[in-house]
Amino acid sequence: MCIAKTHLSISSDPALKGAPRGWKLPVREVRASVGAGFIYPICGQMRTMPGLPSNPAAQNIDLDPSGNVVWLF
């Protein structure tokens, strides 16, 4: 299991530094990463980054014979 939470604290509250006592971990939603094969709870106000498609656009970026970048956009 992977947990999306703040890196500033064990809790989901960035104001509670380190390892605070007496806190509850609010899970606002649980998502499944089917391709990776795991689930992950989203805690507090955390945001996640989107995953890459099976063929990311960066794989198509190349240089032509003149040294110009092609397939950038």
XYZ file of C-alpha atoms in Angstrom:
73
model
C 0.000 0.000 0.000
C 1.158 3.520 -0.799
C -0.194 6.510 1.176
C -0.403 10.009 -0.322
C 0.233 12.382 2.602
C 2.399 15.345 3.566
C 6.144 14.735 3.868
C 6.351 17.118 6.836
C 4.700 14.831 9.376
C 3.499 11.293 10.017
C 0.029 12.853 10.181
C -1.828 14.430 7.257
C -1.476 17.888 8.841
C 1.704 19.766 7.772
C 1.404 21.933 10.914
C 1.984 18.847 13.112
C 5.722 18.370 12.613
C 7.589 15.112 13.157
C 5.759 12.354 15.049
C 2.869 14.046 16.905
C 0.667 12.199 19.421
C -3.109 11.883 19.590
C -3.911 12.552 15.928
C -6.237 10.758 13.512
C -5.437 10.104 9.872
C -8.383 11.368 7.784
C -8.736 9.344 4.593
C -10.887 11.291 2.146
C -10.779 8.750 -0.682
C -9.146 5.516 -1.782
C -7.906 5.009 -5.341
C -6.781 1.930 -7.225
C -3.717 1.932 -9.427
C -4.757 -1.109 -11.401
C -1.741 -1.203 -13.724
C 0.713 -1.028 -10.806
C -1.414 -3.418 -8.755
C -1.978 -1.436 -5.565
C -4.494 0.787 -3.805
C -3.693 4.058 -2.088
C -5.639 6.249 0.318
C -5.584 10.029 -0.188
C -5.187 11.779 3.176
C -6.120 15.350 4.081
C -5.819 17.863 1.238
C -3.099 16.010 -0.699
C -3.070 16.158 -4.504
C -1.582 13.531 -6.743
C 0.179 13.757 -10.076
C -1.338 11.978 -13.063
C 0.371 8.822 -14.253
C 1.971 8.445 -17.652
C 0.196 6.724 -20.536
C 1.577 3.451 -21.874
C 3.348 5.416 -24.626
C 4.476 8.819 -23.228
C 4.927 11.610 -25.796
C 8.548 12.032 -24.671
C 9.392 8.720 -26.348
C 8.750 10.336 -29.744
C 11.075 13.337 -29.269
C 14.114 13.056 -31.507
C 16.637 15.019 -33.560
C 16.479 15.242 -37.345
C 19.653 14.984 -39.474
C 20.149 18.779 -39.172
C 20.116 18.635 -35.337
C 16.626 20.135 -34.947
C 14.300 18.767 -32.278
C 11.266 17.026 -33.803
C 8.004 15.710 -32.277
C 8.320 18.076 -29.302
C 4.709 19.273 -29.666
